[in-house]
CSV table of C-alpha atoms in Angstrom, one decimal:
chain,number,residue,atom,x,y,z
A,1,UNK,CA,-2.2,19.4,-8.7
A,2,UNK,CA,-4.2,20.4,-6.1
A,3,UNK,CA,-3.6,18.3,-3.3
A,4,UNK,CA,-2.6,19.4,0.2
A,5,UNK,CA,0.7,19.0,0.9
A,6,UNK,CA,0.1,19.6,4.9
A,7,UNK,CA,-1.0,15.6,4.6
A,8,UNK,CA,2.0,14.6,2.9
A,9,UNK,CA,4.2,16.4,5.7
A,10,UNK,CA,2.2,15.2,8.5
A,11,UNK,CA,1.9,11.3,7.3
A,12,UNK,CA,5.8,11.8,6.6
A,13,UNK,CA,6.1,12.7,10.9
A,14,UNK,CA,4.1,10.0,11.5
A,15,UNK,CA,6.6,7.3,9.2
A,16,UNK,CA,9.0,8.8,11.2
A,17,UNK,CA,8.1,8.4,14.4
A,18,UNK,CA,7.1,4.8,14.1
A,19,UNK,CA,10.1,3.9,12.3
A,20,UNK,CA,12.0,5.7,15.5
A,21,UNK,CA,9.9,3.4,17.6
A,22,UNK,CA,11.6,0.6,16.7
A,23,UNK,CA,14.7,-0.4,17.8
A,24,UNK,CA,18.0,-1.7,15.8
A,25,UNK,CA,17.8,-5.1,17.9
A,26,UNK,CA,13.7,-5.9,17.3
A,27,UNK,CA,14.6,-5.0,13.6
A,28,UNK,CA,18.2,-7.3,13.9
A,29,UNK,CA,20.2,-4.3,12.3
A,30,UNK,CA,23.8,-4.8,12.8
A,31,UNK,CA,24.1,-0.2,13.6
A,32,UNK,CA,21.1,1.8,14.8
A,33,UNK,CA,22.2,4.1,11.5
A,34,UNK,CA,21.0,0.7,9.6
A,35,UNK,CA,17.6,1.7,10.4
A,36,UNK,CA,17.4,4.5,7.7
A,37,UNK,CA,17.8,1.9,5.1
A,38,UNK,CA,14.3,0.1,6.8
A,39,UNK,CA,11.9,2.5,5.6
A,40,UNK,CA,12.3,5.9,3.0
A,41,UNK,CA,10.4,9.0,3.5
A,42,UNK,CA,10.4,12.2,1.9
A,43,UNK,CA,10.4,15.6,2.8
A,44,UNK,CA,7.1,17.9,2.3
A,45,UNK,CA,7.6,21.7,3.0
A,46,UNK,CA,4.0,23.3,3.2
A,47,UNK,CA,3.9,27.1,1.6
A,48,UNK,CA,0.4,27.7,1.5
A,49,UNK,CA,-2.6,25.1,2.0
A,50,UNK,CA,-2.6,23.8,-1.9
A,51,UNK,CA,1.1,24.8,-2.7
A,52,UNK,CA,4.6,23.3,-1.2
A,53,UNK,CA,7.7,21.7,-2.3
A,54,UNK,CA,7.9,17.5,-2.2
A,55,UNK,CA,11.8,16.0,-2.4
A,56,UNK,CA,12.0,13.5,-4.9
A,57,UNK,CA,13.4,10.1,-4.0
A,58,UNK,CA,15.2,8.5,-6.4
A,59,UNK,CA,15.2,4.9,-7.8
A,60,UNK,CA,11.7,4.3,-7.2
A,61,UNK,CA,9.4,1.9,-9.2
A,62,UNK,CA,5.8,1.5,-8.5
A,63,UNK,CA,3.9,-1.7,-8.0
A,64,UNK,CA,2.3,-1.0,-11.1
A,65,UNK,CA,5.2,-0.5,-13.6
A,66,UNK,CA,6.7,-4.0,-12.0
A,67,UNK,CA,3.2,-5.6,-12.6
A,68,UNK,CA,3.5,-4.1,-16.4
A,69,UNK,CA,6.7,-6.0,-16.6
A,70,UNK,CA,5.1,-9.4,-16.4
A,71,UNK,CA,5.3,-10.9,-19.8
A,72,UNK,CA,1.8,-11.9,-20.3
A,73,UNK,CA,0.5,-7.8,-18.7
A,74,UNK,CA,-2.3,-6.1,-20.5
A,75,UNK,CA,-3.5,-3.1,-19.8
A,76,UNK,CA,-6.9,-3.0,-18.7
A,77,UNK,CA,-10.1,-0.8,-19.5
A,78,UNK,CA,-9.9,1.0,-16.1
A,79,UNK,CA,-13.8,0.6,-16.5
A,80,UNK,CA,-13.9,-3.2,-17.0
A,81,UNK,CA,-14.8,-4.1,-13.4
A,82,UNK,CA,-18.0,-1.8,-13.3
A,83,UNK,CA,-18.8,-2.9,-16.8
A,84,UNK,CA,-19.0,-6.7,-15.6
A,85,UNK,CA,-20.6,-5.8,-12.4
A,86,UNK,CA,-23.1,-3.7,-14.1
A,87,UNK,CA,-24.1,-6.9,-16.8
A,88,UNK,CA,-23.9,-9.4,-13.5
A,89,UNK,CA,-26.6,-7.4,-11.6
A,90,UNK,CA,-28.6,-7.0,-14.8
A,91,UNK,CA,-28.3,-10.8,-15.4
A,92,UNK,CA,-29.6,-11.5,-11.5
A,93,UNK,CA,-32.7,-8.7,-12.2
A,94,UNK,CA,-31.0,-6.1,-10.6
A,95,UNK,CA,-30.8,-2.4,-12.2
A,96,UNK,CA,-27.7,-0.8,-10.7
A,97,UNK,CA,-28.5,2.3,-11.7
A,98,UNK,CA,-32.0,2.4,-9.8
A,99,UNK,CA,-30.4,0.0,-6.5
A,100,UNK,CA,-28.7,1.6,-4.2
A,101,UNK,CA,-25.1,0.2,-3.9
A,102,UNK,CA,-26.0,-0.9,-0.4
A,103,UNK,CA,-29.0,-3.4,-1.8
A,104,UNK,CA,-26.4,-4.7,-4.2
A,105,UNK,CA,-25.6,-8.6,-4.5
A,106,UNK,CA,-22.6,-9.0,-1.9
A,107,UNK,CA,-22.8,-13.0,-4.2
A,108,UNK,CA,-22.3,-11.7,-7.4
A,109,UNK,CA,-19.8,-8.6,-6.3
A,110,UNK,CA,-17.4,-11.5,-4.7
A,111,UNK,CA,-17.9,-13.3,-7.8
A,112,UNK,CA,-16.7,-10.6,-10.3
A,113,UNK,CA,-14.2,-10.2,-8.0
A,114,UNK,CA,-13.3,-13.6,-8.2
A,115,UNK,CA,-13.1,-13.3,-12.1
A,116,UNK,CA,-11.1,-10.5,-12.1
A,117,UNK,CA,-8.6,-11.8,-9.5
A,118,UNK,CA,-8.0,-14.9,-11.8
A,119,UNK,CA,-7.7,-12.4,-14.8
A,120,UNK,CA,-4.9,-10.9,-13.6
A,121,UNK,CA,-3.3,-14.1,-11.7
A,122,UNK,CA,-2.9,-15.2,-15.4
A,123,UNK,CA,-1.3,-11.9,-16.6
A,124,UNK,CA,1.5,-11.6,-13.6
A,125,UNK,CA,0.7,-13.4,-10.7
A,126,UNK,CA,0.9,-13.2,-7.1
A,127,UNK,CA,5.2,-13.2,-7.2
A,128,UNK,CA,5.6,-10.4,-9.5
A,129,UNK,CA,6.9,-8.3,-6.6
A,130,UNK,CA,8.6,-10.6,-5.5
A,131,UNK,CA,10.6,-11.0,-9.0
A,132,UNK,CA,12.0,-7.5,-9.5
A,133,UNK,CA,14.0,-7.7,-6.0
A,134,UNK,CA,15.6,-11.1,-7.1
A,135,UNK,CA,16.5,-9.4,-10.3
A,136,UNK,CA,18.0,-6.5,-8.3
A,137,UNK,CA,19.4,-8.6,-6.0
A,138,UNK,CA,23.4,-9.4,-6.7
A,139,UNK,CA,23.9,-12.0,-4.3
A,140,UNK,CA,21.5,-14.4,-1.9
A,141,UNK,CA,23.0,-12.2,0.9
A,142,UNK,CA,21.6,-8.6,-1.0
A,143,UNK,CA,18.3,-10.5,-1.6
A,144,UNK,CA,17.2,-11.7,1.9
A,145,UNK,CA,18.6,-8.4,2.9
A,146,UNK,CA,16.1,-7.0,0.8
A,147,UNK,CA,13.2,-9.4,1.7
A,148,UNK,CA,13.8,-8.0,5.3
A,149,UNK,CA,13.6,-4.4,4.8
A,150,UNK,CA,10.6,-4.6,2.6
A,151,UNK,CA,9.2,-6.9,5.2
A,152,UNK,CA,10.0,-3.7,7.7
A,153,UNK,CA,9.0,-1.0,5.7
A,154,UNK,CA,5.8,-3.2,5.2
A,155,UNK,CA,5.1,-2.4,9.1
A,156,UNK,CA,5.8,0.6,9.4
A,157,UNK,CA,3.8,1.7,6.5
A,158,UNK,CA,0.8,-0.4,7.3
A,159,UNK,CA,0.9,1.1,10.9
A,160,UNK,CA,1.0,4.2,9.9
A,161,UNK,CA,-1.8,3.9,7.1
A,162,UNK,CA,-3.9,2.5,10.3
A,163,UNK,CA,-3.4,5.4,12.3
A,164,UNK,CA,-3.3,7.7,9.6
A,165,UNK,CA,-6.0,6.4,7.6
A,166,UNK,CA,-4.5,6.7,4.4
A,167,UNK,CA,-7.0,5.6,1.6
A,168,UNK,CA,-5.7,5.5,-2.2
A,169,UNK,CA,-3.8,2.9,-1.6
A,170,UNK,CA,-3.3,1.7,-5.7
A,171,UNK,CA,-0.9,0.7,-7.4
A,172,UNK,CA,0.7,3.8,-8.3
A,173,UNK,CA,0.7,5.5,-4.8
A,174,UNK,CA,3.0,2.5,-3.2
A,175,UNK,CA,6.5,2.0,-5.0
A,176,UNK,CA,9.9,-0.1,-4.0
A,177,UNK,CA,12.8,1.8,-3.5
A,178,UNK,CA,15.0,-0.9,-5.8
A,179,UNK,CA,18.1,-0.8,-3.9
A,180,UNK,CA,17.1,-1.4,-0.6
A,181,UNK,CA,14.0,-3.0,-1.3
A,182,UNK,CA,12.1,-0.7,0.9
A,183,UNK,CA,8.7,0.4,0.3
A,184,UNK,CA,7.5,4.0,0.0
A,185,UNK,CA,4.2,5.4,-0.3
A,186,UNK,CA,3.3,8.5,-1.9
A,187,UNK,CA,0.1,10.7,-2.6
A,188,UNK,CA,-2.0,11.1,0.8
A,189,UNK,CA,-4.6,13.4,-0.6
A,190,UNK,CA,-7.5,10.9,1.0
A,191,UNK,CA,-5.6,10.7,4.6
A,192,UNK,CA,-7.4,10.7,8.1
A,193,UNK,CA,-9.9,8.4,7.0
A,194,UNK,CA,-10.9,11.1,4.1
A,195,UNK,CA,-11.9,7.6,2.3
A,196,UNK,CA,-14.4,7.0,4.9
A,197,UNK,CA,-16.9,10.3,3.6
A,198,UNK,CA,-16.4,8.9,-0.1
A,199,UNK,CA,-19.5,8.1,-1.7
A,200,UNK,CA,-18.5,4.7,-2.0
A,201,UNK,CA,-16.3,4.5,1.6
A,202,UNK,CA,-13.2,2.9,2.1
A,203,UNK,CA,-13.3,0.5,4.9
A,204,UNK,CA,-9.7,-1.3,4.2
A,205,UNK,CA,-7.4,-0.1,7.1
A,206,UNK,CA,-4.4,-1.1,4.8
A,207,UNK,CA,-3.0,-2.1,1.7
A,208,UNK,CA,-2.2,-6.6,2.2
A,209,UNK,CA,-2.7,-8.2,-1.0
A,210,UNK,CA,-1.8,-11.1,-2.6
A,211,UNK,CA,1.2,-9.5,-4.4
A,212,UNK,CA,2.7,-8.1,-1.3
A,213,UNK,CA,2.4,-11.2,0.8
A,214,UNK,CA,4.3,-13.0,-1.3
A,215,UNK,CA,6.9,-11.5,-0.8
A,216,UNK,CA,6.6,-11.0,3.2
A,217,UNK,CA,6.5,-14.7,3.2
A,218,UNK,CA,10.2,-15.0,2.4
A,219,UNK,CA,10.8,-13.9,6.2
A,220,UNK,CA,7.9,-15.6,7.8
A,221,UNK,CA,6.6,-14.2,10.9
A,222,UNK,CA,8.6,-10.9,10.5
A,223,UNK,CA,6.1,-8.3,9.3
A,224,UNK,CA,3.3,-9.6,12.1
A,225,UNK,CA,6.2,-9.3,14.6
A,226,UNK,CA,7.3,-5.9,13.9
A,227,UNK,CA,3.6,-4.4,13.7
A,228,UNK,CA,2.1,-5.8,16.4
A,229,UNK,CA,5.3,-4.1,18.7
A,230,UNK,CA,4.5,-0.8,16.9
A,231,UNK,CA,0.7,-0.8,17.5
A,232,UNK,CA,1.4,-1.4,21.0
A,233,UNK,CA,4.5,0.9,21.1
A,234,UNK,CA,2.8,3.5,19.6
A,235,UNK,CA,-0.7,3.3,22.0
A,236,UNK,CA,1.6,2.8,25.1
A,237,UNK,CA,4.8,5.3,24.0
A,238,UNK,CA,5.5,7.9,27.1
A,239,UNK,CA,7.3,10.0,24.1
A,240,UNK,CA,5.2,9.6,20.8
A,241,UNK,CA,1.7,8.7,21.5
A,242,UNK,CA,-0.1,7.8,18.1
A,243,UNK,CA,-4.2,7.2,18.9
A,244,UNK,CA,-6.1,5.6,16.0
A,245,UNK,CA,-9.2,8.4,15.0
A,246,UNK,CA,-11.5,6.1,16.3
């Protein structure tokens, strides 16, 4: 493709250095070499500004192919939510191709929003996630195991995504690495708050739905735990000093 692969290696440093900012004690690791199972990167070797070499990592599945896994999935028209925001407005007297987004119903967006979210509820639900680790899982000891480092990687990623400003964030850009449970994101083509410029910006600092939260709530209090010490580490760090752009 043609995306810059200067992002990839720089948001890959920046994984890095806030998984490094944790130590094996706050993160209850039995070895500091326990911490490389917490959170999976990938190296990115930049050859020219469109052109470089990725390293695949293995044994990844995305959070869409688990959602498509669900019994009752469907695929979607990737279209559907403009088509029912586009008959909405038209219903309330509003043309959307003459009103600026900006003038647009914030009402009836939520409520299409709102139909759409109980759409898919029906289809997988909020535990889907959650699912495929118990069905990796060989034991109650592997699965809370599990539930801990996704909890971790969770943090780290979401920190980094703040300071990073990684935009994208779908379903096929975040994936679980299925034996550790660890999630890894991939494709940061709209990084440093590149989503901000977008003609329809991204505000959302990071990626917390339903989906994901379900499974964070097997270790309750863990994930806001381990990211509020990184966004103060990371402000306050005399070694690694991450500033958020703004």
């Amino acid at each position: 493709g043609a995306d810059d692969v200067r992002n990839d290696a720089l948001v890959m440093q920046i994984i890095r250095a806030l998984g490094d900012m944790l130590d094996a004690e706050a993160l209850m690791c039995a070895q500091p070499s326990d911490k490389e199972q917490l959170f999976k990167t990938y190296d990115a070797i930049t050859l020219a500004p469109r052109c470089g070499m990725v390293r695949w990592v293995h044994e990844l599945t995305s959070l869409i192919q688990m959602a498509k896994h669900q019994p009752n999935f469907r695929e979607h028209d990737m279209l559907e939510w403009r088509r029912l925001t586009y008959e909405a407005l038209k219903n309330a007297g509003i043309n959307p191709s003459k009103t600026p987004r900006k003038l647009w119903d914030h009402g009836i967006l939520l409520q299409v929003w709102r139909t759409l979210r109980a759409r898919r509820q029906s289809e997988t639900g909020d535990g889907f996630i959650r699912t495929e680790l118990v069905l990796q899982a060989g034991s109650p000891k592997q699965l809370f195991a599990s539930y801990r480092r996704f909890a971790a990687s969770m943090a780290i990623n979401s920190a980094a995504s703040v300071f990073a400003g990684m935009g994208d964030r779908h379903l096929e850009n975040i994936s679980v690495h299925r034996p550790t449970g660890a999630v890894v994101h991939i494709d940061f083509s709209v990084s440093f708050h590149k989503g901000r410029r977008l003609k329809v910006p991204e505000r959302v600092p990071m990626r917390l739905t339903a989906g994901l939260r379900s499974v964070l709530q097997s270790t309750p209090g863990e994930f806001r735990k381990l990211m509020s010490d990184l966004v103060a580490k990371s402000r306050w760090n005399a070694g690694t000093r991450l500033v958020d752009g703004d």
